Amino acid sequence: MSDPSVPRLAQLRFLEAVQERDLARTRRWIGDEERRLAERRRAHAVRPPEPDWLLEQGLSGRTPPVYVHAGGCWNAGKRSAGISRDEARRALAEGVPACSHCRPDTELRVEG
């Protein structure tokens, strides 16, 4: 910006144009982030409630279930699905092991 052949006012106008472009881009980024945050809030609001009980399946559809978990157990595997209280009690009674971390058998009062 120190070229003496370009008038100072032209340099300032150029700088202003660059800054306006940068400001417009920053405002787009802010708008994009606000939309992402709103989408996350909406997704969280419509998320179904966490099941009270989980049944963790084996590696294939032919293997028996691995564990019964209380809903929200940090140790429940990705192959876990929500089940009712009665289904959890039945699975425990049929010999599916209770998770040793969340102890659904204690909460359900089922002795294994």
mmCIF file with all atom_site columns, C-alpha atoms in Angstrom:
data_model
loop_
_atom_site.group_PDB
_atom_site.id
_atom_site.type_symbol
_atom_site.label_atom_id
_atom_site.label_alt_id
_atom_site.label_comp_id
_atom_site.label_asym_id
_atom_site.label_entity_id
_atom_site.label_seq_id
_atom_site.pdbx_PDB_ins_code
_atom_site.Cartn_x
_atom_site.Cartn_y
_atom_site.Cartn_z
_atom_site.occupancy
_atom_site.B_iso_or_equiv
_atom_site.pdbx_formal_charge
_atom_site.auth_seq_id
_atom_site.auth_comp_id
_atom_site.auth_asym_id
_atom_site.auth_atom_id
_atom_site.pdbx_PDB_model_num
ATOM 1   C CA . MET A 1 1   ? 0.000   0.000   0.000  1.00 0.00 ? 1   MET A CA 1
ATOM 2   C CA . SER A 1 2   ? 2.932   2.303   -0.179 1.00 0.00 ? 2   SER A CA 1
ATOM 3   C CA . ASP A 1 3   ? 3.145   2.611   -3.988 1.00 0.00 ? 3   ASP A CA 1
ATOM 4   C CA . PRO A 1 4   ? 3.325   6.398   -4.605 1.00 0.00 ? 4   PRO A CA 1
ATOM 5   C CA . SER A 1 5   ? 1.856   6.013   -8.122 1.00 0.00 ? 5   SER A CA 1
ATOM 6   C CA . VAL A 1 6   ? -1.487  4.830   -6.698 1.00 0.00 ? 6   VAL A CA 1
ATOM 7   C CA . PRO A 1 7   ? -3.395  7.580   -4.927 1.00 0.00 ? 7   PRO A CA 1
ATOM 8   C CA . ARG A 1 8   ? -3.977  6.995   -1.233 1.00 0.00 ? 8   ARG A CA 1
ATOM 9   C CA . LEU A 1 9   ? -7.753  7.149   -1.642 1.00 0.00 ? 9   LEU A CA 1
ATOM 10  C CA . ALA A 1 10  ? -7.665  4.314   -4.235 1.00 0.00 ? 10  ALA A CA 1
ATOM 11  C CA . GLN A 1 11  ? -5.572  2.224   -1.838 1.00 0.00 ? 11  GLN A CA 1
ATOM 12  C CA . LEU A 1 12  ? -8.036  2.831   0.952  1.00 0.00 ? 12  LEU A CA 1
ATOM 13  C CA . ARG A 1 13  ? -10.978 1.914   -1.312 1.00 0.00 ? 13  ARG A CA 1
ATOM 14  C CA . PHE A 1 14  ? -9.204  -1.314  -2.249 1.00 0.00 ? 14  PHE A CA 1
ATOM 15  C CA . LEU A 1 15  ? -8.572  -2.092  1.441  1.00 0.00 ? 15  LEU A CA 1
ATOM 16  C CA . GLU A 1 16  ? -12.229 -1.395  2.207  1.00 0.00 ? 16  GLU A CA 1
ATOM 17  C CA . ALA A 1 17  ? -13.366 -3.805  -0.531 1.00 0.00 ? 17  ALA A CA 1
ATOM 18  C CA . VAL A 1 18  ? -11.082 -6.535  0.803  1.00 0.00 ? 18  VAL A CA 1
ATOM 19  C CA . GLN A 1 19  ? -12.337 -6.026  4.336  1.00 0.00 ? 19  GLN A CA 1
ATOM 20  C CA . GLU A 1 20  ? -15.986 -6.047  3.232  1.00 0.00 ? 20  GLU A CA 1
ATOM 21  C CA . ARG A 1 21  ? -15.398 -9.331  1.416  1.00 0.00 ? 21  ARG A CA 1
ATOM 22  C CA . ASP A 1 22  ? -13.729 -10.777 4.519  1.00 0.00 ? 22  ASP A CA 1
ATOM 23  C CA . LEU A 1 23  ? -16.548 -9.521  6.741  1.00 0.00 ? 23  LEU A CA 1
ATOM 24  C CA . ALA A 1 24  ? -19.160 -11.063 4.433  1.00 0.00 ? 24  ALA A CA 1
ATOM 25  C CA . ARG A 1 25  ? -17.315 -14.392 4.550  1.00 0.00 ? 25  ARG A CA 1
ATOM 26  C CA . THR A 1 26  ? -17.078 -14.247 8.342  1.00 0.00 ? 26  THR A CA 1
ATOM 27  C CA . ARG A 1 27  ? -20.805 -13.507 8.554  1.00 0.00 ? 27  ARG A CA 1
ATOM 28  C CA . ARG A 1 28  ? -21.494 -16.547 6.337  1.00 0.00 ? 28  ARG A CA 1
ATOM 29  C CA . TRP A 1 29  ? -19.388 -18.683 8.669  1.00 0.00 ? 29  TRP A CA 1
ATOM 30  C CA . ILE A 1 30  ? -21.318 -17.341 11.669 1.00 0.00 ? 30  ILE A CA 1
ATOM 31  C CA . GLY A 1 31  ? -24.626 -18.098 9.932  1.00 0.00 ? 31  GLY A CA 1
ATOM 32  C CA . ASP A 1 32  ? -23.464 -21.615 9.068  1.00 0.00 ? 32  ASP A CA 1
ATOM 33  C CA . GLU A 1 33  ? -22.413 -22.260 12.663 1.00 0.00 ? 33  GLU A CA 1
ATOM 34  C CA . GLU A 1 34  ? -25.700 -20.889 14.026 1.00 0.00 ? 34  GLU A CA 1
ATOM 35  C CA . ARG A 1 35  ? -27.600 -23.250 11.691 1.00 0.00 ? 35  ARG A CA 1
ATOM 36  C CA . ARG A 1 36  ? -25.479 -26.225 12.814 1.00 0.00 ? 36  ARG A CA 1
ATOM 37  C CA . LEU A 1 37  ? -26.111 -25.409 16.473 1.00 0.00 ? 37  LEU A CA 1
ATOM 38  C CA . ALA A 1 38  ? -29.853 -25.029 15.862 1.00 0.00 ? 38  ALA A CA 1
ATOM 39  C CA . GLU A 1 39  ? -29.926 -28.390 14.036 1.00 0.00 ? 39  GLU A CA 1
ATOM 40  C CA . ARG A 1 40  ? -28.132 -30.065 16.951 1.00 0.00 ? 40  ARG A CA 1
ATOM 41  C CA . ARG A 1 41  ? -30.594 -28.547 19.433 1.00 0.00 ? 41  ARG A CA 1
ATOM 42  C CA . ARG A 1 42  ? -33.555 -29.735 17.323 1.00 0.00 ? 42  ARG A CA 1
ATOM 43  C CA . ALA A 1 43  ? -32.059 -33.217 16.952 1.00 0.00 ? 43  ALA A CA 1
ATOM 44  C CA . HIS A 1 44  ? -31.477 -33.414 20.690 1.00 0.00 ? 44  HIS A CA 1
ATOM 45  C CA . ALA A 1 45  ? -35.037 -32.256 21.414 1.00 0.00 ? 45  ALA A CA 1
ATOM 46  C CA . VAL A 1 46  ? -36.642 -34.910 19.184 1.00 0.00 ? 46  VAL A CA 1
ATOM 47  C CA . ARG A 1 47  ? -34.341 -37.742 20.246 1.00 0.00 ? 47  ARG A CA 1
ATOM 48  C CA . PRO A 1 48  ? -36.355 -40.654 21.639 1.00 0.00 ? 48  PRO A CA 1
ATOM 49  C CA . PRO A 1 49  ? -35.954 -41.243 25.363 1.00 0.00 ? 49  PRO A CA 1
ATOM 50  C CA . GLU A 1 50  ? -33.228 -43.592 26.462 1.00 0.00 ? 50  GLU A CA 1
ATOM 51  C CA . PRO A 1 51  ? -34.571 -47.110 27.095 1.00 0.00 ? 51  PRO A CA 1
ATOM 52  C CA . ASP A 1 52  ? -34.686 -48.311 30.685 1.00 0.00 ? 52  ASP A CA 1
ATOM 53  C CA . TRP A 1 53  ? -33.188 -51.691 29.772 1.00 0.00 ? 53  TRP A CA 1
ATOM 54  C CA . LEU A 1 54  ? -30.878 -52.967 27.032 1.00 0.00 ? 54  LEU A CA 1
ATOM 55  C CA . LEU A 1 55  ? -30.191 -56.385 25.586 1.00 0.00 ? 55  LEU A CA 1
ATOM 56  C CA . GLU A 1 56  ? -26.747 -56.699 24.044 1.00 0.00 ? 56  GLU A CA 1
ATOM 57  C CA . GLN A 1 57  ? -26.729 -59.154 21.141 1.00 0.00 ? 57  GLN A CA 1
ATOM 58  C CA . GLY A 1 58  ? -23.876 -61.454 20.195 1.00 0.00 ? 58  GLY A CA 1
ATOM 59  C CA . LEU A 1 59  ? -21.674 -60.945 17.141 1.00 0.00 ? 59  LEU A CA 1
ATOM 60  C CA . SER A 1 60  ? -24.133 -62.568 14.774 1.00 0.00 ? 60  SER A CA 1
ATOM 61  C CA . GLY A 1 61  ? -27.871 -63.078 14.679 1.00 0.00 ? 61  GLY A CA 1
ATOM 62  C CA . ARG A 1 62  ? -27.370 -66.769 15.496 1.00 0.00 ? 62  ARG A CA 1
ATOM 63  C CA . THR A 1 63  ? -25.531 -66.301 18.786 1.00 0.00 ? 63  THR A CA 1
ATOM 64  C CA . PRO A 1 64  ? -27.397 -65.782 22.061 1.00 0.00 ? 64  PRO A CA 1
ATOM 65  C CA . PRO A 1 65  ? -27.530 -62.375 23.754 1.00 0.00 ? 65  PRO A CA 1
ATOM 66  C CA . VAL A 1 66  ? -24.401 -61.404 25.652 1.00 0.00 ? 66  VAL A CA 1
ATOM 67  C CA . TYR A 1 67  ? -25.652 -59.168 28.480 1.00 0.00 ? 67  TYR A CA 1
ATOM 68  C CA . VAL A 1 68  ? -28.634 -57.382 29.946 1.00 0.00 ? 68  VAL A CA 1
ATOM 69  C CA . HIS A 1 69  ? -27.843 -53.750 30.820 1.00 0.00 ? 69  HIS A CA 1
ATOM 70  C CA . ALA A 1 70  ? -29.643 -50.950 32.609 1.00 0.00 ? 70  ALA A CA 1
ATOM 71  C CA . GLY A 1 71  ? -30.415 -48.108 30.203 1.00 0.00 ? 71  GLY A CA 1
ATOM 72  C CA . GLY A 1 72  ? -27.536 -45.668 29.887 1.00 0.00 ? 72  GLY A CA 1
ATOM 73  C CA . CYS A 1 73  ? -24.894 -48.203 30.926 1.00 0.00 ? 73  CYS A CA 1
ATOM 74  C CA . TRP A 1 74  ? -21.511 -46.976 29.727 1.00 0.00 ? 74  TRP A CA 1
ATOM 75  C CA . ASN A 1 75  ? -20.485 -50.562 29.023 1.00 0.00 ? 75  ASN A CA 1
ATOM 76  C CA . ALA A 1 76  ? -23.351 -51.447 26.665 1.00 0.00 ? 76  ALA A CA 1
ATOM 77  C CA . GLY A 1 77  ? -22.062 -52.429 23.244 1.00 0.00 ? 77  GLY A CA 1
ATOM 78  C CA . LYS A 1 78  ? -23.177 -51.087 19.876 1.00 0.00 ? 78  LYS A CA 1
ATOM 79  C CA . ARG A 1 79  ? -25.314 -54.171 19.297 1.00 0.00 ? 79  ARG A CA 1
ATOM 80  C CA . SER A 1 80  ? -27.609 -53.259 22.206 1.00 0.00 ? 80  SER A CA 1
ATOM 81  C CA . ALA A 1 81  ? -31.303 -52.616 21.757 1.00 0.00 ? 81  ALA A CA 1
ATOM 82  C CA . GLY A 1 82  ? -33.916 -51.287 24.137 1.00 0.00 ? 82  GLY A CA 1
ATOM 83  C CA . ILE A 1 83  ? -36.210 -53.811 25.799 1.00 0.00 ? 83  ILE A CA 1
ATOM 84  C CA . SER A 1 84  ? -39.047 -53.622 28.301 1.00 0.00 ? 84  SER A CA 1
ATOM 85  C CA . ARG A 1 85  ? -38.733 -54.346 32.011 1.00 0.00 ? 85  ARG A CA 1
ATOM 86  C CA . ASP A 1 86  ? -40.503 -57.687 31.549 1.00 0.00 ? 86  ASP A CA 1
ATOM 87  C CA . GLU A 1 87  ? -38.205 -58.660 28.663 1.00 0.00 ? 87  GLU A CA 1
ATOM 88  C CA . ALA A 1 88  ? -35.159 -57.792 30.783 1.00 0.00 ? 88  ALA A CA 1
ATOM 89  C CA . ARG A 1 89  ? -36.430 -59.883 33.696 1.00 0.00 ? 89  ARG A CA 1
ATOM 90  C CA . ARG A 1 90  ? -37.216 -62.765 31.330 1.00 0.00 ? 90  ARG A CA 1
ATOM 91  C CA . ALA A 1 91  ? -33.760 -62.621 29.711 1.00 0.00 ? 91  ALA A CA 1
ATOM 92  C CA . LEU A 1 92  ? -32.070 -62.678 33.115 1.00 0.00 ? 92  LEU A CA 1
ATOM 93  C CA . ALA A 1 93  ? -34.277 -65.575 34.244 1.00 0.00 ? 93  ALA A CA 1
ATOM 94  C CA . GLU A 1 94  ? -33.352 -67.457 31.051 1.00 0.00 ? 94  GLU A CA 1
ATOM 95  C CA . GLY A 1 95  ? -29.649 -67.140 31.849 1.00 0.00 ? 95  GLY A CA 1
ATOM 96  C CA . VAL A 1 96  ? -28.499 -64.062 29.940 1.00 0.00 ? 96  VAL A CA 1
ATOM 97  C CA . PRO A 1 97  ? -25.789 -62.586 32.178 1.00 0.00 ? 97  PRO A CA 1
ATOM 98  C CA . ALA A 1 98  ? -26.325 -59.256 33.884 1.00 0.00 ? 98  ALA A CA 1
ATOM 99  C CA . CYS A 1 99  ? -23.737 -56.561 33.172 1.00 0.00 ? 99  CYS A CA 1
ATOM 100 C CA . SER A 1 100 ? -21.313 -56.485 36.081 1.00 0.00 ? 100 SER A CA 1
ATOM 101 C CA . HIS A 1 101 ? -21.044 -52.691 35.854 1.00 0.00 ? 101 HIS A CA 1
ATOM 102 C CA . CYS A 1 102 ? -24.662 -51.501 35.899 1.00 0.00 ? 102 CYS A CA 1
ATOM 103 C CA . ARG A 1 103 ? -26.123 -54.562 37.711 1.00 0.00 ? 103 ARG A CA 1
ATOM 104 C CA . PRO A 1 104 ? -29.626 -54.667 36.186 1.00 0.00 ? 104 PRO A CA 1
ATOM 105 C CA . ASP A 1 105 ? -30.340 -57.878 38.109 1.00 0.00 ? 105 ASP A CA 1
ATOM 106 C CA . THR A 1 106 ? -30.102 -55.977 41.386 1.00 0.00 ? 106 THR A CA 1
ATOM 107 C CA . GLU A 1 107 ? -32.441 -53.224 40.220 1.00 0.00 ? 107 GLU A CA 1
ATOM 108 C CA . LEU A 1 108 ? -34.863 -55.762 38.747 1.00 0.00 ? 108 LEU A CA 1
ATOM 109 C CA . ARG A 1 109 ? -34.567 -57.991 41.844 1.00 0.00 ? 109 ARG A CA 1
ATOM 110 C CA . VAL A 1 110 ? -33.716 -61.036 39.793 1.00 0.00 ? 110 VAL A CA 1
ATOM 111 C CA . GLU A 1 111 ? -31.259 -63.497 41.251 1.00 0.00 ? 111 GLU A CA 1
ATOM 112 C CA . GLY A 1 112 ? -28.914 -65.050 38.752 1.00 0.00 ? 112 GLY A CA 1
#
